[in-house]
GROMACS .gro file of C-alpha atoms in nm:
model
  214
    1UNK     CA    1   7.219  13.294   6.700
    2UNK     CA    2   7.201  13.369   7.091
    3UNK     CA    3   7.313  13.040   7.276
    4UNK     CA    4   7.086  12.953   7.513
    5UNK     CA    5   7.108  12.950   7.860
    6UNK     CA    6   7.067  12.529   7.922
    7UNK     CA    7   7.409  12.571   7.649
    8UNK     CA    8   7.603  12.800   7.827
    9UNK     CA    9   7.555  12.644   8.221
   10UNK     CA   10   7.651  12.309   7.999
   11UNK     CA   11   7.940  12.460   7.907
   12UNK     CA   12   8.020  12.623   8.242
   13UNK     CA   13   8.043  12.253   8.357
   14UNK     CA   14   8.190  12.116   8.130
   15UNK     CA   15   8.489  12.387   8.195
   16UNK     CA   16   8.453  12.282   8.576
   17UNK     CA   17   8.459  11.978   8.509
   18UNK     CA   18   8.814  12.019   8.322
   19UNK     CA   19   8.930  12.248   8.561
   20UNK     CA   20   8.874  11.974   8.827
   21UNK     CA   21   9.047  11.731   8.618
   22UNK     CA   22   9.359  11.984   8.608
   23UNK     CA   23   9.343  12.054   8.986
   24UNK     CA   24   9.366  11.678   9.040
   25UNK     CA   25   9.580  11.540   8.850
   26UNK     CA   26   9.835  11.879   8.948
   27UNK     CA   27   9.757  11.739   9.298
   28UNK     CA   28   9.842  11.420   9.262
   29UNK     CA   29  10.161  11.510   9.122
   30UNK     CA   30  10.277  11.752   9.406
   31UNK     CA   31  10.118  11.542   9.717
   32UNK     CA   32  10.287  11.229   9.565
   33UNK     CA   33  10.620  11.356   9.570
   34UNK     CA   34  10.574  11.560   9.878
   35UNK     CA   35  10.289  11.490  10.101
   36UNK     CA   36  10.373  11.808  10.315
   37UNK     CA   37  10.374  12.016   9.993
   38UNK     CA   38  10.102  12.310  10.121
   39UNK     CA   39   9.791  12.379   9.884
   40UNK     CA   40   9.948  12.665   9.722
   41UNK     CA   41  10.184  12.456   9.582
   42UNK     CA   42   9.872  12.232   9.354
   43UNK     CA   43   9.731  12.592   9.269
   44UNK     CA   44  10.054  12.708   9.092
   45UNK     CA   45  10.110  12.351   8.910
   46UNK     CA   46   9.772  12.369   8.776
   47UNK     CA   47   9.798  12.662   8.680
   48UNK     CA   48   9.497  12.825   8.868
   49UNK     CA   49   9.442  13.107   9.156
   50UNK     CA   50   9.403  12.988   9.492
   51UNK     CA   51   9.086  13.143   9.506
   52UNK     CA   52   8.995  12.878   9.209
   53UNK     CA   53   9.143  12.633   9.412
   54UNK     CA   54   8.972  12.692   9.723
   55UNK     CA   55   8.630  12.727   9.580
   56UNK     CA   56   8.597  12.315   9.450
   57UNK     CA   57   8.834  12.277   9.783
   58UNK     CA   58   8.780  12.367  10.105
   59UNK     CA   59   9.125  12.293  10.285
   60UNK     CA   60   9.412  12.038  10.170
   61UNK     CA   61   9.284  11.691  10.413
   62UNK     CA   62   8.935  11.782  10.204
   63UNK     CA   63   9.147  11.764   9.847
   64UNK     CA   64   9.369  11.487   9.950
   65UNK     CA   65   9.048  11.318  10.077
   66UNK     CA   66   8.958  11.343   9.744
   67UNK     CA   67   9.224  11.185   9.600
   68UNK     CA   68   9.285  10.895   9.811
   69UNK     CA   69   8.917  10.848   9.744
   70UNK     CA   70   8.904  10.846   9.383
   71UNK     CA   71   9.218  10.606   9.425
   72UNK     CA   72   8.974  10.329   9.609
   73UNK     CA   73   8.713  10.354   9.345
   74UNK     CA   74   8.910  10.313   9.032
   75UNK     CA   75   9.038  10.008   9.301
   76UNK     CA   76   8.665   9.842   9.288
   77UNK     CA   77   8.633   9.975   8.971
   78UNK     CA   78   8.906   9.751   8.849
   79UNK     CA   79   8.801   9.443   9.080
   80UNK     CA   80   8.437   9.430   8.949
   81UNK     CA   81   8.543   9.440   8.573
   82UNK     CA   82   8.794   9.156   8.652
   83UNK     CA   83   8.533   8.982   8.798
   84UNK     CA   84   8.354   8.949   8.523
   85UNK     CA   85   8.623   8.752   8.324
   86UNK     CA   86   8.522   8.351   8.311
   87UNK     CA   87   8.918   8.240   8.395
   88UNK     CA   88   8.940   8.234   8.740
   89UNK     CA   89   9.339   8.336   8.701
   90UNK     CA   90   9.361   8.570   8.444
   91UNK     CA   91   9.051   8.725   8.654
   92UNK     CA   92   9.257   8.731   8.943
   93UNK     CA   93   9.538   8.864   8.751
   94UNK     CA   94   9.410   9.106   8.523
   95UNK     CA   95   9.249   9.318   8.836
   96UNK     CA   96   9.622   9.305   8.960
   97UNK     CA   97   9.777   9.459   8.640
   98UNK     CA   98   9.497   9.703   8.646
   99UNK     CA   99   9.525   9.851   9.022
  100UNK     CA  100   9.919   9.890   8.911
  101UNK     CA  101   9.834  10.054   8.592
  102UNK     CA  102   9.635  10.259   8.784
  103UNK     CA  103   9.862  10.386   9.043
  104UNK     CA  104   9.592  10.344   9.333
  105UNK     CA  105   9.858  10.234   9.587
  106UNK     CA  106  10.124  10.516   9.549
  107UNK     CA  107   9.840  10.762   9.726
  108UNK     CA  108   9.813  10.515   9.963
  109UNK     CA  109  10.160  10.461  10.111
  110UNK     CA  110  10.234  10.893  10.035
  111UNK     CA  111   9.915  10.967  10.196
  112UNK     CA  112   9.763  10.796  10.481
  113UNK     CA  113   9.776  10.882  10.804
  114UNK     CA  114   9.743  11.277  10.674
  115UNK     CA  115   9.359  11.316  10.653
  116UNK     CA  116   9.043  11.152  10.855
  117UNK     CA  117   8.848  10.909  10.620
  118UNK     CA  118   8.489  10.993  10.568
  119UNK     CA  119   8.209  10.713  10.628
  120UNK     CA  120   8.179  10.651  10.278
  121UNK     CA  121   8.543  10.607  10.264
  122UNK     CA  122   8.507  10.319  10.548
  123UNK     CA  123   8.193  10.172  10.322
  124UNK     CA  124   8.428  10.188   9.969
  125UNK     CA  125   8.741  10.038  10.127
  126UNK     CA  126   8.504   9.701  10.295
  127UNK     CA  127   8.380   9.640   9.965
  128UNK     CA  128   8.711   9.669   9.809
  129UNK     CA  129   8.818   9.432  10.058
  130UNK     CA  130   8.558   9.170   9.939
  131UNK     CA  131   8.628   9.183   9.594
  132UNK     CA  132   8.961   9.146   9.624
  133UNK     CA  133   8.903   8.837   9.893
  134UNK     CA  134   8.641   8.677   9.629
  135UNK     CA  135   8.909   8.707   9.317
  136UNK     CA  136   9.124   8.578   9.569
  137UNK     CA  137   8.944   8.292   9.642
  138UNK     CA  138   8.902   8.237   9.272
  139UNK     CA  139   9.247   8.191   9.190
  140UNK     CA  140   9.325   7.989   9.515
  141UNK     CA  141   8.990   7.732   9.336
  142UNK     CA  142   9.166   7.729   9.012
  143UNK     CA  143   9.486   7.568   9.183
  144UNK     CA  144   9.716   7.811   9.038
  145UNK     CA  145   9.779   7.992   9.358
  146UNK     CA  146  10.045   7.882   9.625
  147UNK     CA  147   9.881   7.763   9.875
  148UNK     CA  148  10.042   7.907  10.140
  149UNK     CA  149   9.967   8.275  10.005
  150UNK     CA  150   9.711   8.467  10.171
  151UNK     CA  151   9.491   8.754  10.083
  152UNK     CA  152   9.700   9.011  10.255
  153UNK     CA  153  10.018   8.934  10.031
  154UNK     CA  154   9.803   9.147   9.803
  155UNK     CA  155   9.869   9.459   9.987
  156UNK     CA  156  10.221   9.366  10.016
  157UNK     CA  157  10.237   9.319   9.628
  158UNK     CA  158  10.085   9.643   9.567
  159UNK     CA  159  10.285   9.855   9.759
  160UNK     CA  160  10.637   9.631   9.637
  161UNK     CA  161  10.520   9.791   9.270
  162UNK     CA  162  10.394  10.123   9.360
  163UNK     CA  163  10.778  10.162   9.507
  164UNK     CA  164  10.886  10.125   9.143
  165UNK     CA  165  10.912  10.480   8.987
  166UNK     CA  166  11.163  10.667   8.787
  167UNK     CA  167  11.129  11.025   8.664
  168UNK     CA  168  10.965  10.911   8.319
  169UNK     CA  169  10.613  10.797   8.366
  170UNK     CA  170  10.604  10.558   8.061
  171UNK     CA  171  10.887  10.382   8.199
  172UNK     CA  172  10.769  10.392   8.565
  173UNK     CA  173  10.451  10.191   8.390
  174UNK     CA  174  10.725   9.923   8.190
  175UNK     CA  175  10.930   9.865   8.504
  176UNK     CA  176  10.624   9.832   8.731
  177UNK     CA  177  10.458   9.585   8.474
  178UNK     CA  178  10.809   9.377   8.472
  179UNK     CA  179  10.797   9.356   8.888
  180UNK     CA  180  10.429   9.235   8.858
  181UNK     CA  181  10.525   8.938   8.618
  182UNK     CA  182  10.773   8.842   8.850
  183UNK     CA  183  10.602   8.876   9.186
  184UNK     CA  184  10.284   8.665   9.026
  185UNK     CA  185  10.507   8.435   8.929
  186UNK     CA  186  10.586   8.371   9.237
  187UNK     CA  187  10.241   8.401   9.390
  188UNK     CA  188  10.222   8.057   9.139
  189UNK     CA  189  10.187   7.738   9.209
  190UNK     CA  190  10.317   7.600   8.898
  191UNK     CA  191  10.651   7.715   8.744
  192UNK     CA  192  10.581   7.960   8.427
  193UNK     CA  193  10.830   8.043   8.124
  194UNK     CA  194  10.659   8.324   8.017
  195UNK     CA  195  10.928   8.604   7.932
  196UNK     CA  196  10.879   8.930   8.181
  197UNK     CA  197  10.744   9.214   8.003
  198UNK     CA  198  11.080   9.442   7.917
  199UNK     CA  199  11.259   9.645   7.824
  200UNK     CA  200  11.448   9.486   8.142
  201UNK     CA  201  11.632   9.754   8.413
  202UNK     CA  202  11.901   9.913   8.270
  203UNK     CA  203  12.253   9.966   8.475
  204UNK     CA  204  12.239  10.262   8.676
  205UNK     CA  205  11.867  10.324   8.548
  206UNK     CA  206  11.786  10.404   8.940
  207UNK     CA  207  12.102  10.604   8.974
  208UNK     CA  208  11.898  10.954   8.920
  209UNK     CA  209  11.781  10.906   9.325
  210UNK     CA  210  12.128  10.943   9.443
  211UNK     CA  211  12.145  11.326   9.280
  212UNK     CA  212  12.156  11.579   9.488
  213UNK     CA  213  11.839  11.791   9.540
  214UNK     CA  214  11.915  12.173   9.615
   0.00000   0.00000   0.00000
C-alpha cells in the first residue's frame, strides 16, 4: 500500500522533531561545560552536519536562546503544577525539588550574559517571578518559613544546587537532592529530623575536578 502523503510529512516531523530533541540536548551538554564552545562543536556531539544544524538554527545566541528559554518554561511549568498542591509547604517545596530536578538554573549561571533575551523571554521570566513570589508567600502563611527569609534566597538556593555536579548524572541528581534537604531545612522555621536523602558524599567524591585537563 502507497503511504499517503498526510503519513509521510507526519513522519517527516516527527523525525524533526527528534532531530531537535538530539540537537538540544547535544547542546546543552557542550554549552554547559563550555559556554564558548563554537556551534560546530553541538553539530559533531549530535551527531548531525552543520548544514542540519544551521537549518532549525540560525547562529549560536539564536540556539542558546533556545535553551535558556526552554529552561524558564519547564521553570513555570514546575511552579504552576506545584501550585496546585493543597499544602501550602510541600507546594512550596515540591516546585523547589522540581526546578533542581530539572536543571533550569545550571543554563542560567553558564549562560547569561552571552545572548540578548527576546520579548517573550522578558514576559516568561515576570511570570516566573510571580509564581515563585505567590508559593512563596504560601509557605511564609503556613508558618513554616523563617521569617526572616525572603523571596530572593530562592535564587540563591538554586544556583547553591545547580553548583553540585560530578561527572555521573545520576549522582549529580542524588547529591543535588541531599543539598536541597539541607538548605530547606534551613529555610525552616521549625527544626526537622527527617534523614537527608543519601547516599551521603563520599571522601574524595569531588576529587575528579582537581585532574588535569590536557
Amino acid at each position: 500500500m502507497p503511504t499517503s502523503p498526510e503519513k509521510t510529512l507526519g513522519g517527516r516531523r516527527a523525525q524533526a522533531a527528534r532531530n531537535d530533541e538530539v540537537i538540544l540536548e547535544a547542546a546543552r551538554a557542550v554549552f554547559l561545560d563550555d559556554p564558548k564552545a563554537p556551534i560546530a562543536a553541538v553539530a559533531e556531539r549530535a551527531g548531525v552536519g552543520i548544514s542540519a544544524l544551521y537549518r532549525r538554527y540560525a547562529s549560536k545566541e539564536d540556539l542558546l536562546r533556545r535553551l535558556c528559554h526552554d529552561g524558564l518554561c519547564r521553570y513555570i511549568a514546575e511552579a504552576e503544577t506545584a501550585l496546585a498542591e493543597p499544602d501550602d509547604w510541600t507546594a512550596f517545596s515540591t516546585f523547589l525539588a522540581g526546578v533542581v530536578d530539572a536543571d533550569v538554573h545550571s543554563l542560567t549561571v553558564h549562560l547569561a550574559g552571552t545572548f540578548t533575551p527576546t520579548e517573550e523571554m522578558g514576559r516568561d521570566a515576570m511570570r516566573a517571578g510571580e509564581l515563585a513570589a505567590a508559593l512563596f508567600e504560601r509557605a511564609r502563611a503556613s508558618g513554616r518559613l523563617r521569617p526572616d527569609v525572603v523571596v530572593q534566597d530562592l535564587g540563591l538556593l538554586l544556583e547553591a544546587c545547580a553548583a553540585v555536579r560530578v561527572p555521573d548524572s545520576k549522582r549529580t541528581a542524588e547529591l543535588r537532592r541531599r543539598q536541597l534537604a539541607v538548605l530547606v531545612a534551613g529555610l525552616s522555621a521549625a527544626p526537622t529530623t527527617d534523614p537527608l536523602p543519601g547516599p551521603a558524599p563520599a571522601a574524595g567524591e569531588f576529587d575528579w575536578r582537581w585532574r588535569r585537563r590536557e
